[in-house]
Short mmCIF file of C-alpha atoms and ligand atoms in Angstrom, two decimals:
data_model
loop_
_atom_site.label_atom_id
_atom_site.label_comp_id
_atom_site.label_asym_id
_atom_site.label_seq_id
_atom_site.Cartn_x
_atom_site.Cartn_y
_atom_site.Cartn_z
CA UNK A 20 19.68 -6.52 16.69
CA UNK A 21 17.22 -3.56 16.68
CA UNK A 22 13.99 -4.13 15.02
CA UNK A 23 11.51 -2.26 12.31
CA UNK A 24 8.39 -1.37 13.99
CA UNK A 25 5.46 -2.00 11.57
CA UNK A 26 2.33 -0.77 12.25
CA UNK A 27 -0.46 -2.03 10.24
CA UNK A 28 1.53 -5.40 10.06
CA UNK A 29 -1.19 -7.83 9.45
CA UNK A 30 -3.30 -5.68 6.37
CA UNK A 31 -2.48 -6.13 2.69
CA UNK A 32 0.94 -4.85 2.12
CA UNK A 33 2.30 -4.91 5.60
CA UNK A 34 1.83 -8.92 6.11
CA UNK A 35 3.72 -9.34 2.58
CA UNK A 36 6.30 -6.62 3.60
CA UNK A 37 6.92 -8.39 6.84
CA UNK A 38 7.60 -11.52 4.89
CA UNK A 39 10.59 -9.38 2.39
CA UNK A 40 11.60 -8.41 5.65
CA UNK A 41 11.72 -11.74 7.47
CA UNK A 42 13.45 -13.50 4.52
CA UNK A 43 15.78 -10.65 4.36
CA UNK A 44 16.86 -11.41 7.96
CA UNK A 45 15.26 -7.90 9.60
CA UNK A 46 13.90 -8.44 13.03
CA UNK A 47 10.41 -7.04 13.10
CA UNK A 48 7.94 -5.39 16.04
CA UNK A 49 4.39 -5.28 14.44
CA UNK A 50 1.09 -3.53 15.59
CA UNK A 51 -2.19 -3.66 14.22
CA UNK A 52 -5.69 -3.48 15.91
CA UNK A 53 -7.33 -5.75 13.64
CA UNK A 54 -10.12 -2.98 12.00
CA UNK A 55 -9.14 -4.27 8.52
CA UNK A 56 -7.48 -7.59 8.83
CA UNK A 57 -7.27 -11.09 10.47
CA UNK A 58 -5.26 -12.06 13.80
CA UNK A 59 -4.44 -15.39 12.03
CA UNK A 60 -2.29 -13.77 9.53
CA UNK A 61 0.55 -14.00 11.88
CA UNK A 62 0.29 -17.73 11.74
CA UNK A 63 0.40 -16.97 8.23
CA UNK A 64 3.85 -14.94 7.68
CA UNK A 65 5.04 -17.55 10.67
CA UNK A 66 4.35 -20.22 8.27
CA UNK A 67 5.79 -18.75 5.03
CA UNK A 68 8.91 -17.47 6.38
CA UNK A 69 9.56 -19.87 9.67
CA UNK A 70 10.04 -16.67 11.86
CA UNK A 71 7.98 -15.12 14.68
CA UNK A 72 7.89 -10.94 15.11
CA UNK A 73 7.03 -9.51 18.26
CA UNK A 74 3.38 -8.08 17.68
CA UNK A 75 0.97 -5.80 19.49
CA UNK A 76 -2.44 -5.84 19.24
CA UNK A 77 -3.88 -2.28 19.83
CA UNK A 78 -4.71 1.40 17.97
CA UNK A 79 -1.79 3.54 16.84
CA UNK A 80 -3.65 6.76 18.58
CA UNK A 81 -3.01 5.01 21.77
CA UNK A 82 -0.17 6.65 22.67
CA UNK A 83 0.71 4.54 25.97
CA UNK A 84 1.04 2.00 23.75
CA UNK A 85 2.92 3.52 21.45
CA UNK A 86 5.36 4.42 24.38
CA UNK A 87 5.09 0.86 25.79
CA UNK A 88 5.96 -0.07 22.48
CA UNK A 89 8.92 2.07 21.97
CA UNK A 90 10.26 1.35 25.68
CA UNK A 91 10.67 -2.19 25.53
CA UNK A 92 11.80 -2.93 21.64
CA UNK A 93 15.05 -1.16 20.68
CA UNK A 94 13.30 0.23 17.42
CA UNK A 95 15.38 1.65 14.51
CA UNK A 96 13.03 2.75 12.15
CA UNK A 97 9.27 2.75 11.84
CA UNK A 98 6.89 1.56 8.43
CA UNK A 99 3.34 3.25 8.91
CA UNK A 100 1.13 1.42 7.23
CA UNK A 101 -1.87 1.74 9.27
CA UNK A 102 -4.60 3.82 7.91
CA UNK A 103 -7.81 3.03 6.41
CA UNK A 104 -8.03 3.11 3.04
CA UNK A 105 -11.40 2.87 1.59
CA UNK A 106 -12.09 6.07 -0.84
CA UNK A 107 -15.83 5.93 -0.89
CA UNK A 108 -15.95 5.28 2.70
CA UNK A 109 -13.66 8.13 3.29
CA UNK A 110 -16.40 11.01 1.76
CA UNK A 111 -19.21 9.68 4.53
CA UNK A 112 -16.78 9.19 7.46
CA UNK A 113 -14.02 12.37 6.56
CA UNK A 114 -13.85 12.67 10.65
CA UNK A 115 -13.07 9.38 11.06
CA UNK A 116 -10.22 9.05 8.36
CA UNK A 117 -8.84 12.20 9.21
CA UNK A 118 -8.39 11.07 12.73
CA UNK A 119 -7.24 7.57 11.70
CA UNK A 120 -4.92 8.47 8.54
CA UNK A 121 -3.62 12.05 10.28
CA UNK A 122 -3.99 12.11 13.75
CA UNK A 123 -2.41 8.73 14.72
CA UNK A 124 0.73 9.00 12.23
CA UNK A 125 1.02 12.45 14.53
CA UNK A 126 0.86 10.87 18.03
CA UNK A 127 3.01 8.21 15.99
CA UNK A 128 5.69 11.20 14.98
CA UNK A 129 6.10 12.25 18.45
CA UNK A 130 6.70 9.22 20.23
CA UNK A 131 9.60 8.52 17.50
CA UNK A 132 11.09 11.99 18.84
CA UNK A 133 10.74 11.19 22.18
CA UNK A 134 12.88 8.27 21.71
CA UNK A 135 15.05 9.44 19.01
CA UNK A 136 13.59 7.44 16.31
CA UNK A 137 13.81 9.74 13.32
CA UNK A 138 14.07 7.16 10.16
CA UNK A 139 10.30 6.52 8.96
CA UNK A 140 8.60 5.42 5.63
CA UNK A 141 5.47 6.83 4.99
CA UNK A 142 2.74 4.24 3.14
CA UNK A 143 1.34 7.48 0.31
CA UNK A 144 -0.46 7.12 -2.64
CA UNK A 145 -0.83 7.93 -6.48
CA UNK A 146 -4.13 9.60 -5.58
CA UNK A 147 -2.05 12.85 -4.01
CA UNK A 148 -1.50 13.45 -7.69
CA UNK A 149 -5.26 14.54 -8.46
CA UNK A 150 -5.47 14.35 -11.88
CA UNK A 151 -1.72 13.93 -13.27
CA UNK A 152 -1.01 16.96 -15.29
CA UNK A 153 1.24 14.75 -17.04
CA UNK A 154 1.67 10.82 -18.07
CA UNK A 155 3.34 9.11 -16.76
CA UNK A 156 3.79 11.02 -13.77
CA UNK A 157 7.16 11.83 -12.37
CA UNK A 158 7.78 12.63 -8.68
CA UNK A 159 7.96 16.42 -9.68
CA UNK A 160 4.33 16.24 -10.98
CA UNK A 161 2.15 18.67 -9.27
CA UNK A 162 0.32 17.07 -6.34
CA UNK A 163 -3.23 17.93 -4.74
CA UNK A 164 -6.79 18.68 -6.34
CA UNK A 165 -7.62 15.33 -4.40
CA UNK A 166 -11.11 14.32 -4.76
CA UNK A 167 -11.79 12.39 -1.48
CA UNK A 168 -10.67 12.53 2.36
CA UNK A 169 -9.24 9.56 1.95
CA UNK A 170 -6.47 11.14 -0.80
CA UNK A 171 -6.32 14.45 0.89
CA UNK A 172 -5.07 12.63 3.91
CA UNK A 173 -2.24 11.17 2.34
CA UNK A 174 -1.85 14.73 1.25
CA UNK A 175 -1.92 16.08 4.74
CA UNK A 176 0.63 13.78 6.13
CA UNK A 177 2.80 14.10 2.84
CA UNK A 178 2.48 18.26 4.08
CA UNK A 179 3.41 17.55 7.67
CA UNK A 180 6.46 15.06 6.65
CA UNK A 181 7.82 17.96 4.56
CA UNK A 182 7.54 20.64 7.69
CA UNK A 183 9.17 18.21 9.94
CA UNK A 184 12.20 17.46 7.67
CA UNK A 185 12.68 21.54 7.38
CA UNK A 186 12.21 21.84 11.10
CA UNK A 187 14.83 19.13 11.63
CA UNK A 188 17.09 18.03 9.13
CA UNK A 189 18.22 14.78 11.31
CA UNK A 190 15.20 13.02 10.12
CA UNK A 191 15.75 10.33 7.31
CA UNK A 192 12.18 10.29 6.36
CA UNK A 193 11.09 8.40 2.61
CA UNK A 194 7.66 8.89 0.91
CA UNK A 195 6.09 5.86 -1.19
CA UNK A 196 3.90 6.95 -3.46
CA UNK A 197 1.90 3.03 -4.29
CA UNK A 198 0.44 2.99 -7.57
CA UNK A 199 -2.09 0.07 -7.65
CA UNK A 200 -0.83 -2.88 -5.87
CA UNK A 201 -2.66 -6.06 -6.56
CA UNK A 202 -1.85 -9.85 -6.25
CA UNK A 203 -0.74 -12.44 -3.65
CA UNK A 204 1.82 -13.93 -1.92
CA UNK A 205 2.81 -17.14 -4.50
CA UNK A 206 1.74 -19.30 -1.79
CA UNK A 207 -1.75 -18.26 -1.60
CA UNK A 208 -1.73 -18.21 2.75
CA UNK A 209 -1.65 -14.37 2.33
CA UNK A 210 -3.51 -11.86 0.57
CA UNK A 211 -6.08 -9.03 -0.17
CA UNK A 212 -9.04 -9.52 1.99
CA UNK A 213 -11.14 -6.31 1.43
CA UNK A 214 -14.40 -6.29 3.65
CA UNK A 215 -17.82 -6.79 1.66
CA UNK A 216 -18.09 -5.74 -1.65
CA UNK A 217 -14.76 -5.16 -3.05
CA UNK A 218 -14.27 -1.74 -4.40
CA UNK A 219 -10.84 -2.41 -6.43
CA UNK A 220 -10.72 -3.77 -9.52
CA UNK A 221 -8.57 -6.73 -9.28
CA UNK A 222 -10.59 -8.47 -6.27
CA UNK A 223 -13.83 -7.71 -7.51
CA UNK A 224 -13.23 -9.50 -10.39
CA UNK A 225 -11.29 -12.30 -8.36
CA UNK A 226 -14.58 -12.77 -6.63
CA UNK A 227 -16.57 -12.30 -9.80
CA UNK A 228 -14.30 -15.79 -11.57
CA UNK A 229 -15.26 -17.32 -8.17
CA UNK A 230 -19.19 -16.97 -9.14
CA UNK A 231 -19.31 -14.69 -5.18
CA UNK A 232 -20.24 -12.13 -7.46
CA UNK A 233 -22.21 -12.36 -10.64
CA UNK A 234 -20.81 -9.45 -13.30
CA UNK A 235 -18.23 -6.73 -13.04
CA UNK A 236 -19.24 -3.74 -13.62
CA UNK A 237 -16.78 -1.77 -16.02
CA UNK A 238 -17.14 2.19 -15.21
CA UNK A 239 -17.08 3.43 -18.67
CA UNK A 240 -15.79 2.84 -21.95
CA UNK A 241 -15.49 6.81 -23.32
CA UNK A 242 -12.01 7.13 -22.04
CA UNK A 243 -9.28 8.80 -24.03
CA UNK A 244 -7.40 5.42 -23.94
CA UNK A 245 -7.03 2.12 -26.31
CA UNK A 246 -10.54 0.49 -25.78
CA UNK A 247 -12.04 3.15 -23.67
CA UNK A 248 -11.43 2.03 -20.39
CA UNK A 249 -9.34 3.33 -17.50
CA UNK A 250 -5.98 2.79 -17.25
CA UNK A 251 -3.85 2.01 -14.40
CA UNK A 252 -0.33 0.99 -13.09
CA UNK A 253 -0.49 -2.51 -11.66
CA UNK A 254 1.95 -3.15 -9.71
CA UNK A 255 2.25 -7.39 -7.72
CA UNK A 256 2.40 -7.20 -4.23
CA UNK A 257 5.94 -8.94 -3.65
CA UNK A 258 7.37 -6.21 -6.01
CA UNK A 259 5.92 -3.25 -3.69
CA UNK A 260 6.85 -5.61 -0.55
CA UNK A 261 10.63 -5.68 -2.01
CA UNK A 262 10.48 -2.18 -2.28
CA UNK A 263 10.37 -1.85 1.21
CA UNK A 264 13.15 -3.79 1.49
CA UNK A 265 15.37 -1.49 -0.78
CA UNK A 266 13.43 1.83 1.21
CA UNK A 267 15.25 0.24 4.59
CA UNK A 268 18.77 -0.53 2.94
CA UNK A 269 18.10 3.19 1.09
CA UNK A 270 17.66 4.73 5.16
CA UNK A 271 20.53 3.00 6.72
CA UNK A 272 22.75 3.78 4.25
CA UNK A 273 21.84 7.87 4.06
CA UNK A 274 21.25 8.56 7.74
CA UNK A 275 19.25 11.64 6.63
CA UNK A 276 16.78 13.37 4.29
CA UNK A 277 13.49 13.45 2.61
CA UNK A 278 13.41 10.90 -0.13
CA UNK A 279 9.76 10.38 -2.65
CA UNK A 280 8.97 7.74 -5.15
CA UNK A 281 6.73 6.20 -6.84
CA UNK A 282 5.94 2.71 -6.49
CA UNK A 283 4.48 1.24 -9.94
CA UNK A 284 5.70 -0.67 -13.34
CA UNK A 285 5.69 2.24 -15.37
CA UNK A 286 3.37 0.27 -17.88
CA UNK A 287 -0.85 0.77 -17.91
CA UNK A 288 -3.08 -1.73 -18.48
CA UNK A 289 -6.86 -0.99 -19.18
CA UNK A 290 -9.94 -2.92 -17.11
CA UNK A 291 -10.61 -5.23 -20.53
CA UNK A 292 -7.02 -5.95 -20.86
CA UNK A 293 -7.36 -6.44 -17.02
CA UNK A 294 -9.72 -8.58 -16.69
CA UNK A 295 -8.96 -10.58 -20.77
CA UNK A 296 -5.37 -11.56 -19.03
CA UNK A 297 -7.09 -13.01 -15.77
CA UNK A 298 -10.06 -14.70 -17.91
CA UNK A 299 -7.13 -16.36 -20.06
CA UNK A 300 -4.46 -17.13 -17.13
CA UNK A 301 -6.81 -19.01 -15.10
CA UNK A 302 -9.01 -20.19 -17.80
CA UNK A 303 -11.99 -18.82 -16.24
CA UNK A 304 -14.78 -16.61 -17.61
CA UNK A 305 -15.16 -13.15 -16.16
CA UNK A 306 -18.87 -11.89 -17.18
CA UNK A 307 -18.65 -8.10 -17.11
CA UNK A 308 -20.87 -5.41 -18.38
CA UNK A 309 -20.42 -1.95 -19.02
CA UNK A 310 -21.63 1.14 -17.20
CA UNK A 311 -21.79 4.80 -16.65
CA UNK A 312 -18.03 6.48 -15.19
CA UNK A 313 -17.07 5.84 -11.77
CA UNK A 314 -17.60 9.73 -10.08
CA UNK A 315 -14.16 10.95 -8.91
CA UNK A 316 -12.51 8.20 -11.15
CA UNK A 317 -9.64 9.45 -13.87
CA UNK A 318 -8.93 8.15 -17.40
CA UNK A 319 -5.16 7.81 -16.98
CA UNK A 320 -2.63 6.93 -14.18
CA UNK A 321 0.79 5.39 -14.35
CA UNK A 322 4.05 5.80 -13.07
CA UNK A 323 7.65 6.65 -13.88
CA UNK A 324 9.36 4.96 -11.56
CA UNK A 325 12.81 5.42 -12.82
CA UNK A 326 13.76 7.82 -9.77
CA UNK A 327 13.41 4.01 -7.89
CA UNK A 328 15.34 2.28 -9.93
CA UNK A 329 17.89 4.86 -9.54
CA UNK A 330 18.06 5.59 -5.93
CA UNK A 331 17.06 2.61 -4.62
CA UNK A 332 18.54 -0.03 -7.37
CA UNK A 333 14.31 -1.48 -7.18
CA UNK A 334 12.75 -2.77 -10.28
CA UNK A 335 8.91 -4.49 -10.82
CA UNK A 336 9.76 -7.60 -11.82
CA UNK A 337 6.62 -9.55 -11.86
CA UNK A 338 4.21 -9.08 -14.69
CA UNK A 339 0.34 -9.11 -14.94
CA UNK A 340 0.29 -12.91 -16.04
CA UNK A 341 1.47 -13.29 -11.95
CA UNK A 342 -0.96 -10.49 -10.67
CA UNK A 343 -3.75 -12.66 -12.29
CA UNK A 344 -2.71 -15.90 -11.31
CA UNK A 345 -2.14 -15.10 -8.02
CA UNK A 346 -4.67 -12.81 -6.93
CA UNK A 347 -6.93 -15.72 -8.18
CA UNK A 348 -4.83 -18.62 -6.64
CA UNK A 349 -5.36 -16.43 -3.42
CA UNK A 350 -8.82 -16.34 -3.09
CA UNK A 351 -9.10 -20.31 -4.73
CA UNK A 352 -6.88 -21.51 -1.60
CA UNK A 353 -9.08 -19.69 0.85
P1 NAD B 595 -5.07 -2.65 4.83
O1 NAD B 595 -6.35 -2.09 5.29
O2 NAD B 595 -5.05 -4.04 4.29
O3 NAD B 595 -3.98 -2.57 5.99
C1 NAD B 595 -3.97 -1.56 6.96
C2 NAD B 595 -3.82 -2.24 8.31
O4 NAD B 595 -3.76 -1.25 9.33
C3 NAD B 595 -4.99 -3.16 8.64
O5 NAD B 595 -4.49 -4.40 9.09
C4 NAD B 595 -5.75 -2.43 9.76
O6 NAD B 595 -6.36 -3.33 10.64
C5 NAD B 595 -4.64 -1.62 10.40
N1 NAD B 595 -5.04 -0.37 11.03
C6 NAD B 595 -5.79 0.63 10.51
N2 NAD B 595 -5.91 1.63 11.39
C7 NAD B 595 -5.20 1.28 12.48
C8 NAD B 595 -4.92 1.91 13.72
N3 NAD B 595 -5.42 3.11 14.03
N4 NAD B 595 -4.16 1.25 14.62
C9 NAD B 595 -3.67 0.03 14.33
N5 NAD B 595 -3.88 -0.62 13.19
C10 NAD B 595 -4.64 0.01 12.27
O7 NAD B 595 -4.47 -1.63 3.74
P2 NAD B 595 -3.23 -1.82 2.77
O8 NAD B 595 -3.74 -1.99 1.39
O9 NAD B 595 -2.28 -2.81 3.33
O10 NAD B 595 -2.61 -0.37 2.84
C11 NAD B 595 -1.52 -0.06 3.69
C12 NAD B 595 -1.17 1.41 3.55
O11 NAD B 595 -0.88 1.70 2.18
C13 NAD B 595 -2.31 2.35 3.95
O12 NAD B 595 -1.75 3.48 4.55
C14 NAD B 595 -2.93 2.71 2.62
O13 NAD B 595 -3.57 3.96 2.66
C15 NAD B 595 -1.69 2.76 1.73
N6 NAD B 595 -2.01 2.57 0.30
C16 NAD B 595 -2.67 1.45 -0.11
C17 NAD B 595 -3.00 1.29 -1.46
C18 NAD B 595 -3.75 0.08 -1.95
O14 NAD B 595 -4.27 0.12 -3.07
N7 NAD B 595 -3.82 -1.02 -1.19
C19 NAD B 595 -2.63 2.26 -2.41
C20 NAD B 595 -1.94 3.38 -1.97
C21 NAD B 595 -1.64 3.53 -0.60
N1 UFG B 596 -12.99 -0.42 -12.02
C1 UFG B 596 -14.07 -0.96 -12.70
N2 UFG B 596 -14.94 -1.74 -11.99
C2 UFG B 596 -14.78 -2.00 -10.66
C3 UFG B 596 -13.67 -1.45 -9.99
C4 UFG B 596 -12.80 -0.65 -10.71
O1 UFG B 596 -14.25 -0.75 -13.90
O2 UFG B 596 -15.63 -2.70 -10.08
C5 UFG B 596 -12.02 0.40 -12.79
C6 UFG B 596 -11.90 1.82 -12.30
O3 UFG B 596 -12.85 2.64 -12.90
C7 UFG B 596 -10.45 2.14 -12.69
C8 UFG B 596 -9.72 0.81 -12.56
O4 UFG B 596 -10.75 -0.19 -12.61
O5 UFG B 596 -10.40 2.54 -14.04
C9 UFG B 596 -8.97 0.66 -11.24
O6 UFG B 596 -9.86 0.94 -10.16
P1 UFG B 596 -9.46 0.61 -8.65
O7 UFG B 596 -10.65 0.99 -7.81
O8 UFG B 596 -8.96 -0.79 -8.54
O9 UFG B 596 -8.23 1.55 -8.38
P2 UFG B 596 -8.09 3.14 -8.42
O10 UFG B 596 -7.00 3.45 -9.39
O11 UFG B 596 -9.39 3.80 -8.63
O12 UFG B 596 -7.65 3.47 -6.92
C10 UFG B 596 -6.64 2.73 -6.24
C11 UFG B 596 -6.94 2.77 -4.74
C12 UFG B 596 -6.74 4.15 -4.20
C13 UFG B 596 -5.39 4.66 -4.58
C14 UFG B 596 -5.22 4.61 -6.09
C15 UFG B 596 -3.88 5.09 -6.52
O13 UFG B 596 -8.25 2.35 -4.48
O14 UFG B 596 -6.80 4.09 -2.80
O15 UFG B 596 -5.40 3.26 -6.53
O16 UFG B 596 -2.89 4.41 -5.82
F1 UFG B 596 -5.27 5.92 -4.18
#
């Protein structure tokens, strides 16, 4: 049976998308070199699921490896998750994300040619669309005006996906655009681990319930929304993980093409409705203040994700009751 190669296997979404996978009977080839996540995570998705994937430990620019990789897996199709991720980061280290996010998902590209592996799904993001000129935001929205290397990245490889399906229509190439994906696998052995000082909502006030962190800060409360406060599309992380699962069955079925969606609920919940459904799920306080705006932040962002349901018969099912109870159960069983 061929395998999905899965780089960035052991991070946030691609441990809980190699679980969907796993339990969905795929055979998997991972890679990951660790800069963002734990080696024992593979004990972990061994433990939930009962099955072993063949991983790699190494950088996606190395492209030996990637050849090594390619020569001795038979490899239908390839999930990129690895990038970093970290906006803030991204505006003192542009080089460095440019390299990581662009570069490498480049050597990545031609390696797949070389061994005529043309069916790829691309990890994107709600950030290409700047600030949405409309709500909720469609696939046809306008994308760009990103505010951060870290977006325009996602931009840039969006770009070069685009040129390579014109320059080659044998490529069967599909473009996830992830809202905000928070939560934890139900058993609590995997989840979001973000490095110091969490910079996402959701964990920071995870760690906040778990007195690691004394307040959360709220950035601003002069919003155009309900109470004031941004609004976002949650989305659980098994949901996005079965999404992947649907993106596979989506490429094996077409054989070609350039597909897009987005990857959210289609609902938005502000950061005091946020953080008033955690404080009442887990019976926990949350102490939070409120401060200035978050620079670079917008007021609005959530998704129509109908063009998914569609195309690729995939649905959120979980609701932010589970987001809070999990992402807190996660970090609780650590
Ligand atoms: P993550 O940091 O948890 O996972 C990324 C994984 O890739 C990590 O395990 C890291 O060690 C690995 N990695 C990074 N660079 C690598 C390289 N050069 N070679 C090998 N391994 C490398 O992040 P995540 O939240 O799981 O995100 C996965 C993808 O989804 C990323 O492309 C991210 O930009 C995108 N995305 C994430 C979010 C989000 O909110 N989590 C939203 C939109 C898009
Ligand atoms: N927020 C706070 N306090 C915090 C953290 C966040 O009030 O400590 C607020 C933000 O201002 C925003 C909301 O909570 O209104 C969500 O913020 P996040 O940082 O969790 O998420 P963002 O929507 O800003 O960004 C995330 C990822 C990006 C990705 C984007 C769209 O960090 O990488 O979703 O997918 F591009």
């Amino acid at each position: 049976m061929k395998k999905i190669f899965i780089t960035g296997c052991t991070g946030y979404i691609g441990s809980h998308t190699c679980v969907e996978l796993l339990n969905a009977g795929k055979k998997i080839v991972g890679l990951d070199n660790f800069s963002n996540s734990k080696r024992e995570v593979l004990d972990k998705i061994k433990q939930i699921t009962g099955k072993n994937i063949t991983f790699y430990e190494g950088d996606m620019l190395d492209k030996t490896l990637l050849e090594k990789i390619f020569t001795e897996n038979e490899i239908e199709m390839v999930i990129d998750f690895a990038a970093y991720k970290s906006v803030g980061d991204s505006v003192s280290k542009p080089i460095e994300y440019y390299v990581n996010n662009v570069s490498s998902v480049l050597s990545l590209l031609q390696v797949m040619k070389e061994h005529n592996v043309k069916t790829f799904i691309f990890s994107s993001s709600a950030t290409v669309y700047g600030n949405p000129e409309m709500i909720p935001i469609t696939e046809n929205c306008k994308i760009g005006g990103t505010t951060n290397p870290y977006g325009t990245s996602k931009l840039y490889v969006e770009g070069i996906l685009k040129d390579l399906y014109q320059s080659d229509h044998s490529w069967n190439i599909c473009i996830f655009r992830y809202f905000n994906p928070v939560g934890a696998h139900q058993s609590g052995l995997i989840g979001e681990e973000p490095n110091g000082i969490p910079a996402n909502l959701m964990p920071f006030i995870a760690k906040v319930a778990n007195k690691e962190l004394e307040c959360l800060n709220v950035f601003g409360n002069d919003y155009d929304t309900k109470d004031g406060t941004g609004v976002r599309d949650y989305i659980h992380i098994i949901d996005l993980a079965k999404a992947h699962v649907c993106g596979v069955e989506k490429l094996n079925k077409e054989k070609h093409g350039l597909y897009i969606y987005n990857l959210g609920t289609g609902a938005g919940y502000s950061v005091l409705e946020m953080v008033e459904a955690f404080q009442k799920v887990n019976n926990i306080k949350v102490p939070y203040k409120i401060v200035g705006r978050r620079a670079g932040d917008i007021g609005v962002c959530y998704a129509d994700s109908s063009l998914a349901e569609k195309e690729l018969n995939w649905k959120a099912e979980l609701g932010i009751e589970d987001m809070c109870r999990d992402a807190y159960n996660y970090i609780n069983k650590k």
